[in-house]
Amino acid sequence: MTTLLEIKSSVLRQVQVCPSFRRRPEGEPGSTGTDPQEPAAGAWKPGDGVEFFAQMRLILKKGEGRQGLPCPEVLLRSGVPAPAEPVDPNRGLRVLTQEEVEMLYEEALYTVLYRAGTMGPDQVDDQETLLGYLQQVFGTSPEEHAEAIERVKKAKAPIYALKVSVVRAKNLLAKDPNGFSDPYCMLGILPASGAPREPGSHKEQRFSFRKGSKRGGPLPAKCIQVTEVKSSTLNPVWKENFLFEIEDVSMDQLHLDIWDHDDDVSLVEACRKLNEVIGLKGMSRYDGGTLVSPRHRACSLATWASRWWLPRDHRWEPTASPRYFKQIVKSARANGTAGPTDDHTDDFLGCLNIPIREVPVAGEDRWFKLEPRSSASRVQGDCQLVLKLITTQRDTAMSRRGRSGFLSYMLLLGRLLQFEHRPEERNSSSWRGELSGPAATVLCLHGAQNNLSALQLAVLHWEVSSRHHQTCTLDYGYLLGLLEDMQAHWEEASSLPQEQEKSLADSFSAFCEFGLQLLGQLRDYFPATNSTAVYRLELLLKCLSKMQVFQPSFEICPFEAELNMDIAAALKRGNREWYDRLLNTKSPHEQPGPQRLAGLVELADAVYEDLQACYGIYASLFHSIAEIDFFTLTFRQLERLVAEEAWVLTEELSPKMSLEVASGLFELYLTLADIQRFWSSIPGCDSRSLALAGIHAPFLPAVKLWLQVLRDQSRWRLQGAVDVDTDLCEATLFYTELLRKKVDTQPGPAGEAVSEPLCVVLNNVELLRKAAGQVLRGLAWPEAPSALEGGLPRPLLSCTQALDEDLQQEVHTVTAHLTSKMVADIRKYVQHISLSPDSIQNEEAVAPLLKYLDEKLALLNASLVKENLSRVLEALWELLLQTILQALGANLDVSADFYGRFHFTLEALVNFFHAEGQGLPLESLRDGSYKRLEEELRLHQCSTRECIEQYYLDKLKQRSLEQNRFGRLSVRCHYEAAEQRLVVEVLHAADLPALDANGLSDPFVIVELGPPHLFPLVRSQRTQVKSRTLHPVYDELFYFSVPAEACRRRGACVLFTVMDHDWLSTNDFAGEAALGLGSIGGITRPQVGGSTRARQPVTLQLRRPRAQVRSALRMLEGRSSKEAQEFVKRLKELEKCMEADP
């Protein structure tokens, strides 16, 4: 048998020429010959069969791993670092000249030395630390560093300005009778000492004036600006922007008042009129107050402010401290109106005083709590301000040469990024842009001082990082985060200047080109077996997809076409390059045909594995992110290329067919079939349009030769296994029969029921059966012209089915033979249970049987394969059930304890054979004979009346096996409580079976109530006979005087029996139906109004009594009690009445 096991599935491939093996006549030539046929010319000799079958095992093992669609968890086998991506110094950041480096160094030092504002908790506040860090970044010597610092210190200090956005206020006091206020803001810059000064680009440009007789000395002031008035609200929203020049960062402070506007005069118009009466009386308190229009005001910030801040109609530049803001407004209104000023007094709502030095370096967006002017003032609420301290003039070489802050920040960020991210460090490709404290601080200072917006900073970080990534790989998650940050700010801010937008578009184009280059080499840089590389691919695709979101916002479009089209084109180029590289390596055209064939087999295997990776890993990524059907694109391209190569090679090798060439072509054929089968297994894919469709034709000569060699080799192997000369498949069956007979003739140990040699025979037959089916199905081509079920040609399919049936029959024969040796022992142990006295416990009575089964099943478990063990267990289970049924039939009318013991035995056997899920499933154990046995045991344990009730309950539960096979009966039933009677109306029947020779019937209906002990005084009634019809109409009423309590009892029903009346012979039974009385009207709830005929009819399906109904009747027939015998007698009398003439 060992020799047979070695050949496995290959031994049965010749069955396509043998449609039936078991039924061949014994006298047919070749059935009992002793001389083996000689192998075909050119075939391997018998001694070489080991090599032949070893090669076939490898081919079949390769096919076994290609069953079903690939699973991503199986493909992703490695979590090692991803392959290094290519770097190109020419694609990175521009290399700076020495002069540019020196100017950038000066710019960075200037930023640190002239910083202003408060440093955040995550920023480096020590100036020496920042300067030392810049020395390391630019690689200067201590002397050069000191000289550079001295030069910067001698430069002019920058001019600072404060950007203020008055956003909104909330919870203000209500000053108007309507419960609201009309708030507006006045804000300006004041020194901490309270001595205001007028702004100017230089001190010599300032002017001063005196207050008048009551106050002496100059009162210079800074700009005071006013927001719009928001009417009738306690939560105003302004969103107005202002710019204030700062002369002393350490001393100046921002002052803001919120007032309630109390007249209809426009404050701005009043201020304009006040500006027209300069020098009149009443101006001494704030002499020289002026109003200037922004276009006339000589301020170095005018141009800058016009770009970033909303222009105000007028800006008020008085010479007053905060306590005079209200007087200024009142005077302006008084000069602009005809009425008295006292009638239009604005109410104070709160103020803010914010020192400039406390403004954070990075700016802040914050809610400030409003403060009172004095202890007597009552204020409430908060005001949201956005503050940012910037520089408007910088004395650096870059500024003098007109280099924008945008450009200088880009160069500085690139320099710091190259210093912070060193490619020689470990895991540098996973760097996510984590800058050191000094680097982040320098960039924050420079961005704030150059007034770069959040959008501009996001754009700069993307441009520099994406360029740097192309020379020193970064984490794609970091780059994706930069794009998301830029998208968020893009939606909030206005568009970029054209120059900056063009720079961003160039960076997008460069990164797209770089990404497409990587996708063209997908298999090299993102192998499907590497989970880390696949995750990097996912992030790269998300980056490319995210960039396409910006396309509608660009005036200068960075993409020549849709990005997904570019990606698809790159993938196609990459597929072709990968295939050509593989072809030139494995099967170059310069080699001879046989050598190219071996390489082409390897190429086809590589293509199949690549397609598995495409489907299991890449396809979902490209579809969900880039909306590209990567698998279809790749499959059709590679399938066409490999099909063209196979066509050419098979045409070249056909005239030179040899056994070696045939074997190689057969292996190539199986791989190509696997490729086409893989496509067909995907839902919605049609393989008829593939280039591989019909390619099996040129392989037919090679397959034919290979099968002939296989047939010869199998014959020689079978000769050595069973020592007979016969057809291979016939010998296989004959071999199993010989082994079984040999085991039967050998004397075994005394009392041994389970034969281990017979178990070996059973295992051998099962192994041959499974292997034969698997190998024969593996020969199928999916799109062969004669393909049927499973893709098998008709001869091969019929041969496979015949062989499988024969081997299945042999398996069942051996299984039955094996269990038959245990019949006597099982009967003995079952008889022991039936004869055990009632004094013995159930467990003790069943123990010998369970012990016997445990010993035998332990031997079977050790000797049989899983499939055969299940078969033996099923056969043994059926044997036990039939033995117990026989024991019950031999013991009638015994005590209830007898049946209780067997019921305990049955449940113990169920648990034994189920073995906590390791044995037979409960569904199969509790089916078939088990149901019959369980029903008989249950009925045996019931009383006579319970059996009678069960008889009627079974009729109620019974359902028609075949819809409308025996027809339908329509009835109406209800209970009249006042009359204490049951009303039954038989309406009509339909589709009754034809029981007469003329194709019709003469039906009538018998109506009776049951069970009899519930209705002892009620007799059955019946309708008239309706001649020659299968659709009789009766419309007859029947009354039964019965109490409602009896109708509610268990099993209470009305039984309708339809009979065919015969004049010359006994009546024929047509069908019956039962209707439970517990659910009819009047029993469950009282009937309210309406006649009997107005109620809805009930349609009952007629049927014939089934096994469970007859089993209850048989149980009653076997009982000797008077009630049981009277019930059986009554049923027989009813049957006679059915046969009598109505």
PDB file of C-alpha atoms in Angstrom, residues 395-583:
ATOM      1  CA  ASP A 395      18.119  96.758   8.068  1.00  0.00           C
ATOM      2  CA  THR A 396      19.480  93.535   6.472  1.00  0.00           C
ATOM      3  CA  ALA A 397      21.122  92.834   3.159  1.00  0.00           C
ATOM      4  CA  MET A 398      18.218  90.713   2.011  1.00  0.00           C
ATOM      5  CA  SER A 399      15.689  93.453   2.779  1.00  0.00           C
ATOM      6  CA  ARG A 400      17.811  96.091   1.061  1.00  0.00           C
ATOM      7  CA  ARG A 401      17.999  93.925  -2.035  1.00  0.00           C
ATOM      8  CA  GLY A 402      14.232  93.523  -2.124  1.00  0.00           C
ATOM      9  CA  ARG A 403      14.141  89.878  -1.051  1.00  0.00           C
ATOM     10  CA  SER A 404      10.731  89.225   0.463  1.00  0.00           C
ATOM     11  CA  GLY A 405      10.187  87.655   3.823  1.00  0.00           C
ATOM     12  CA  PHE A 406       8.556  84.719   2.004  1.00  0.00           C
ATOM     13  CA  LEU A 407      11.775  83.957   0.145  1.00  0.00           C
ATOM     14  CA  SER A 408      14.074  84.492   3.134  1.00  0.00           C
ATOM     15  CA  TYR A 409      11.909  82.172   5.272  1.00  0.00           C
ATOM     16  CA  MET A 410      12.057  79.514   2.542  1.00  0.00           C
ATOM     17  CA  LEU A 411      15.853  79.659   2.428  1.00  0.00           C
ATOM     18  CA  LEU A 412      16.172  79.636   6.205  1.00  0.00           C
ATOM     19  CA  LEU A 413      13.758  76.682   6.562  1.00  0.00           C
ATOM     20  CA  GLY A 414      15.664  74.723   3.933  1.00  0.00           C
ATOM     21  CA  ARG A 415      18.948  75.362   5.742  1.00  0.00           C
ATOM     22  CA  LEU A 416      17.542  74.258   9.091  1.00  0.00           C
ATOM     23  CA  LEU A 417      15.846  71.202   7.585  1.00  0.00           C
ATOM     24  CA  GLN A 418      19.097  70.012   6.034  1.00  0.00           C
ATOM     25  CA  PHE A 419      20.838  70.466   9.386  1.00  0.00           C
ATOM     26  CA  GLU A 420      18.143  68.768  11.472  1.00  0.00           C
ATOM     27  CA  HIS A 421      17.493  65.800   9.139  1.00  0.00           C
ATOM     28  CA  ARG A 422      20.651  63.830   8.493  1.00  0.00           C
ATOM     29  CA  PRO A 423      20.245  60.894   6.080  1.00  0.00           C
ATOM     30  CA  GLU A 424      23.081  58.959   7.712  1.00  0.00           C
ATOM     31  CA  GLU A 425      21.067  58.554  10.906  1.00  0.00           C
ATOM     32  CA  ARG A 426      19.111  55.361  11.529  1.00  0.00           C
ATOM     33  CA  ASN A 427      15.449  55.345  10.398  1.00  0.00           C
ATOM     34  CA  SER A 428      15.920  58.703   8.686  1.00  0.00           C
ATOM     35  CA  SER A 429      13.195  57.787   6.164  1.00  0.00           C
ATOM     36  CA  SER A 430      10.603  57.816   8.958  1.00  0.00           C
ATOM     37  CA  TRP A 431      11.493  61.365  10.077  1.00  0.00           C
ATOM     38  CA  ARG A 432       8.327  63.421  10.551  1.00  0.00           C
ATOM     39  CA  GLY A 433       9.763  66.949  10.646  1.00  0.00           C
ATOM     40  CA  GLU A 434      10.364  67.145  14.409  1.00  0.00           C
ATOM     41  CA  LEU A 435      12.548  70.266  14.717  1.00  0.00           C
ATOM     42  CA  SER A 436      14.626  71.024  17.777  1.00  0.00           C
ATOM     43  CA  GLY A 437      13.592  73.795  20.166  1.00  0.00           C
ATOM     44  CA  PRO A 438      16.091  76.394  18.826  1.00  0.00           C
ATOM     45  CA  ALA A 439      15.146  75.657  15.203  1.00  0.00           C
ATOM     46  CA  ALA A 440      11.413  75.981  15.879  1.00  0.00           C
ATOM     47  CA  THR A 441      12.001  79.213  17.834  1.00  0.00           C
ATOM     48  CA  VAL A 442      14.101  80.859  15.100  1.00  0.00           C
ATOM     49  CA  LEU A 443      11.490  79.969  12.462  1.00  0.00           C
ATOM     50  CA  CYS A 444       8.659  81.277  14.631  1.00  0.00           C
ATOM     51  CA  LEU A 445      10.487  84.590  15.202  1.00  0.00           C
ATOM     52  CA  HIS A 446      11.322  85.026  11.543  1.00  0.00           C
ATOM     53  CA  GLY A 447       7.808  84.159  10.315  1.00  0.00           C
ATOM     54  CA  ALA A 448       6.152  86.542  12.770  1.00  0.00           C
ATOM     55  CA  GLN A 449       8.552  89.440  12.135  1.00  0.00           C
ATOM     56  CA  ASN A 450       8.072  89.118   8.373  1.00  0.00           C
ATOM     57  CA  ASN A 451       4.287  89.042   8.776  1.00  0.00           C
ATOM     58  CA  LEU A 452       3.818  85.648   7.128  1.00  0.00           C
ATOM     59  CA  SER A 453       0.269  84.352   7.361  1.00  0.00           C
ATOM     60  CA  ALA A 454      -0.631  80.838   8.488  1.00  0.00           C
ATOM     61  CA  LEU A 455      -1.321  79.898   4.857  1.00  0.00           C
ATOM     62  CA  GLN A 456       2.063  81.209   3.732  1.00  0.00           C
ATOM     63  CA  LEU A 457       3.824  79.278   6.493  1.00  0.00           C
ATOM     64  CA  ALA A 458       1.983  76.098   5.552  1.00  0.00           C
ATOM     65  CA  VAL A 459       2.893  76.605   1.886  1.00  0.00           C
ATOM     66  CA  LEU A 460       6.543  77.227   2.739  1.00  0.00           C
ATOM     67  CA  HIS A 461       6.826  74.137   4.917  1.00  0.00           C
ATOM     68  CA  TRP A 462       5.268  72.004   2.159  1.00  0.00           C
ATOM     69  CA  GLU A 463       7.503  73.425  -0.581  1.00  0.00           C
ATOM     70  CA  VAL A 464      10.731  72.998   1.379  1.00  0.00           C
ATOM     71  CA  SER A 465       9.856  69.563   2.834  1.00  0.00           C
ATOM     72  CA  SER A 466       8.630  68.126  -0.466  1.00  0.00           C
ATOM     73  CA  ARG A 467      11.800  69.278  -2.220  1.00  0.00           C
ATOM     74  CA  HIS A 468      13.963  67.969   0.594  1.00  0.00           C
ATOM     75  CA  HIS A 469      12.128  64.625   0.470  1.00  0.00           C
ATOM     76  CA  GLN A 470      13.339  64.031  -3.070  1.00  0.00           C
ATOM     77  CA  THR A 471      16.934  64.109  -1.880  1.00  0.00           C
ATOM     78  CA  CYS A 472      16.527  62.660   1.614  1.00  0.00           C
ATOM     79  CA  THR A 473      13.398  60.527   2.203  1.00  0.00           C
ATOM     80  CA  LEU A 474      10.867  61.754   4.752  1.00  0.00           C
ATOM     81  CA  ASP A 475       7.798  60.093   6.224  1.00  0.00           C
ATOM     82  CA  TYR A 476       4.841  60.386   3.833  1.00  0.00           C
ATOM     83  CA  GLY A 477       2.560  60.810   6.812  1.00  0.00           C
ATOM     84  CA  TYR A 478       4.405  64.048   7.632  1.00  0.00           C
ATOM     85  CA  LEU A 479       4.026  65.293   4.054  1.00  0.00           C
ATOM     86  CA  LEU A 480       0.327  64.384   4.076  1.00  0.00           C
ATOM     87  CA  GLY A 481      -0.083  66.333   7.301  1.00  0.00           C
ATOM     88  CA  LEU A 482       1.502  69.395   5.679  1.00  0.00           C
ATOM     89  CA  LEU A 483      -0.948  69.170   2.788  1.00  0.00           C
ATOM     90  CA  GLU A 484      -3.908  68.846   5.153  1.00  0.00           C
ATOM     91  CA  ASP A 485      -2.673  71.829   7.168  1.00  0.00           C
ATOM     92  CA  MET A 486      -2.299  73.863   3.996  1.00  0.00           C
ATOM     93  CA  GLN A 487      -5.788  72.847   2.843  1.00  0.00           C
ATOM     94  CA  ALA A 488      -7.300  73.965   6.156  1.00  0.00           C
ATOM     95  CA  HIS A 489      -5.675  77.402   5.946  1.00  0.00           C
ATOM     96  CA  TRP A 490      -6.467  77.676   2.228  1.00  0.00           C
ATOM     97  CA  GLU A 491     -10.171  77.477   2.948  1.00  0.00           C
ATOM     98  CA  GLU A 492      -9.902  80.214   5.608  1.00  0.00           C
ATOM     99  CA  ALA A 493      -7.646  82.719   3.823  1.00  0.00           C
ATOM    100  CA  SER A 494      -7.698  84.439   0.491  1.00  0.00           C
ATOM    101  CA  SER A 495      -5.591  83.266  -2.420  1.00  0.00           C
ATOM    102  CA  LEU A 496      -1.821  83.648  -2.553  1.00  0.00           C
ATOM    103  CA  PRO A 497      -0.018  86.258  -4.620  1.00  0.00           C
ATOM    104  CA  GLN A 498       0.666  85.027  -8.125  1.00  0.00           C
ATOM    105  CA  GLU A 499       4.419  84.642  -7.561  1.00  0.00           C
ATOM    106  CA  GLN A 500       3.906  82.516  -4.458  1.00  0.00           C
ATOM    107  CA  GLU A 501       1.151  80.508  -6.123  1.00  0.00           C
ATOM    108  CA  LYS A 502       3.467  79.761  -9.048  1.00  0.00           C
ATOM    109  CA  SER A 503       6.126  78.581  -6.602  1.00  0.00           C
ATOM    110  CA  LEU A 504       3.594  76.262  -4.976  1.00  0.00           C
ATOM    111  CA  ALA A 505       2.450  74.958  -8.354  1.00  0.00           C
ATOM    112  CA  ASP A 506       6.069  74.194  -9.276  1.00  0.00           C
ATOM    113  CA  SER A 507       6.498  72.223  -6.065  1.00  0.00           C
ATOM    114  CA  PHE A 508       3.338  70.241  -6.818  1.00  0.00           C
ATOM    115  CA  SER A 509       4.570  69.441 -10.306  1.00  0.00           C
ATOM    116  CA  ALA A 510       7.966  68.331  -9.020  1.00  0.00           C
ATOM    117  CA  PHE A 511       6.462  66.107  -6.328  1.00  0.00           C
ATOM    118  CA  CYS A 512       3.962  64.582  -8.765  1.00  0.00           C
ATOM    119  CA  GLU A 513       6.760  63.778 -11.180  1.00  0.00           C
ATOM    120  CA  PHE A 514       8.724  62.179  -8.349  1.00  0.00           C
ATOM    121  CA  GLY A 515       5.696  60.199  -7.121  1.00  0.00           C
ATOM    122  CA  LEU A 516       4.858  58.958 -10.619  1.00  0.00           C
ATOM    123  CA  GLN A 517       8.446  57.811 -10.996  1.00  0.00           C
ATOM    124  CA  LEU A 518       8.068  55.720  -7.832  1.00  0.00           C
ATOM    125  CA  LEU A 519       4.728  54.287  -8.967  1.00  0.00           C
ATOM    126  CA  GLY A 520       6.352  53.252 -12.219  1.00  0.00           C
ATOM    127  CA  GLN A 521       8.662  51.055 -10.103  1.00  0.00           C
ATOM    128  CA  LEU A 522       5.919  49.944  -7.749  1.00  0.00           C
ATOM    129  CA  ARG A 523       7.183  46.401  -7.227  1.00  0.00           C
ATOM    130  CA  ASP A 524      10.721  47.573  -6.382  1.00  0.00           C
ATOM    131  CA  TYR A 525       9.944  50.290  -3.840  1.00  0.00           C
ATOM    132  CA  PHE A 526       6.588  49.087  -2.488  1.00  0.00           C
ATOM    133  CA  PRO A 527       6.685  45.238  -2.540  1.00  0.00           C
ATOM    134  CA  ALA A 528       3.350  43.662  -1.658  1.00  0.00           C
ATOM    135  CA  THR A 529       4.927  41.335   0.925  1.00  0.00           C
ATOM    136  CA  ASN A 530       6.250  44.249   2.992  1.00  0.00           C
ATOM    137  CA  SER A 531       3.596  45.833   5.205  1.00  0.00           C
ATOM    138  CA  THR A 532       5.769  48.895   5.894  1.00  0.00           C
ATOM    139  CA  ALA A 533       6.260  49.552   2.184  1.00  0.00           C
ATOM    140  CA  VAL A 534       2.538  49.077   1.449  1.00  0.00           C
ATOM    141  CA  TYR A 535       1.680  51.617   4.137  1.00  0.00           C
ATOM    142  CA  ARG A 536       4.135  54.103   2.581  1.00  0.00           C
ATOM    143  CA  LEU A 537       2.432  53.509  -0.787  1.00  0.00           C
ATOM    144  CA  GLU A 538      -0.957  54.260   0.762  1.00  0.00           C
ATOM    145  CA  LEU A 539       0.316  57.552   2.182  1.00  0.00           C
ATOM    146  CA  LEU A 540       1.989  58.495  -1.119  1.00  0.00           C
ATOM    147  CA  LEU A 541      -1.292  57.961  -2.982  1.00  0.00           C
ATOM    148  CA  LYS A 542      -3.107  60.066  -0.409  1.00  0.00           C
ATOM    149  CA  CYS A 543      -0.555  62.853  -0.912  1.00  0.00           C
ATOM    150  CA  LEU A 544      -1.071  62.780  -4.672  1.00  0.00           C
ATOM    151  CA  SER A 545      -4.832  62.690  -4.243  1.00  0.00           C
ATOM    152  CA  LYS A 546      -4.730  65.572  -1.767  1.00  0.00           C
ATOM    153  CA  MET A 547      -2.783  67.753  -4.210  1.00  0.00           C
ATOM    154  CA  GLN A 548      -5.525  67.330  -6.780  1.00  0.00           C
ATOM    155  CA  VAL A 549      -7.918  69.007  -4.325  1.00  0.00           C
ATOM    156  CA  PHE A 550      -6.036  72.285  -4.841  1.00  0.00           C
ATOM    157  CA  GLN A 551      -6.303  72.192  -8.649  1.00  0.00           C
ATOM    158  CA  PRO A 552      -9.530  74.269  -8.947  1.00  0.00           C
ATOM    159  CA  SER A 553      -7.986  76.983  -6.721  1.00  0.00           C
ATOM    160  CA  PHE A 554      -4.947  77.599  -8.909  1.00  0.00           C
ATOM    161  CA  GLU A 555      -4.868  80.298 -11.510  1.00  0.00           C
ATOM    162  CA  ILE A 556      -1.726  78.610 -12.805  1.00  0.00           C
ATOM    163  CA  CYS A 557      -2.641  74.900 -13.057  1.00  0.00           C
ATOM    164  CA  PRO A 558       0.258  72.633 -12.082  1.00  0.00           C
ATOM    165  CA  PHE A 559      -1.253  69.538 -13.749  1.00  0.00           C
ATOM    166  CA  GLU A 560      -1.323  69.010 -17.492  1.00  0.00           C
ATOM    167  CA  ALA A 561      -4.029  66.326 -17.186  1.00  0.00           C
ATOM    168  CA  GLU A 562      -6.110  64.635 -14.534  1.00  0.00           C
ATOM    169  CA  LEU A 563      -3.822  63.136 -11.933  1.00  0.00           C
ATOM    170  CA  ASN A 564      -5.441  59.692 -12.012  1.00  0.00           C
ATOM    171  CA  MET A 565      -4.746  59.533 -15.763  1.00  0.00           C
ATOM    172  CA  ASP A 566      -1.084  60.297 -15.124  1.00  0.00           C
ATOM    173  CA  ILE A 567      -0.985  57.612 -12.427  1.00  0.00           C
ATOM    174  CA  ALA A 568      -2.594  55.045 -14.745  1.00  0.00           C
ATOM    175  CA  ALA A 569      -0.067  55.864 -17.487  1.00  0.00           C
ATOM    176  CA  ALA A 570       2.825  55.516 -15.021  1.00  0.00           C
ATOM    177  CA  LEU A 571       1.499  52.157 -13.839  1.00  0.00           C
ATOM    178  CA  LYS A 572       1.219  50.881 -17.417  1.00  0.00           C
ATOM    179  CA  ARG A 573       4.806  51.929 -18.156  1.00  0.00           C
ATOM    180  CA  GLY A 574       5.923  50.283 -14.949  1.00  0.00           C
ATOM    181  CA  ASN A 575       4.107  47.040 -15.781  1.00  0.00           C
ATOM    182  CA  ARG A 576       5.743  46.839 -19.179  1.00  0.00           C
ATOM    183  CA  GLU A 577       9.213  47.631 -17.836  1.00  0.00           C
ATOM    184  CA  TRP A 578       8.832  45.030 -15.089  1.00  0.00           C
ATOM    185  CA  TYR A 579       7.671  42.372 -17.569  1.00  0.00           C
ATOM    186  CA  ASP A 580      10.430  43.120 -20.099  1.00  0.00           C
ATOM    187  CA  ARG A 581      13.052  43.006 -17.348  1.00  0.00           C
ATOM    188  CA  LEU A 582      11.695  39.659 -16.132  1.00  0.00           C
ATOM    189  CA  LEU A 583      11.506  38.271 -19.669  1.00  0.00           C
TER     190      LEU A 583
END
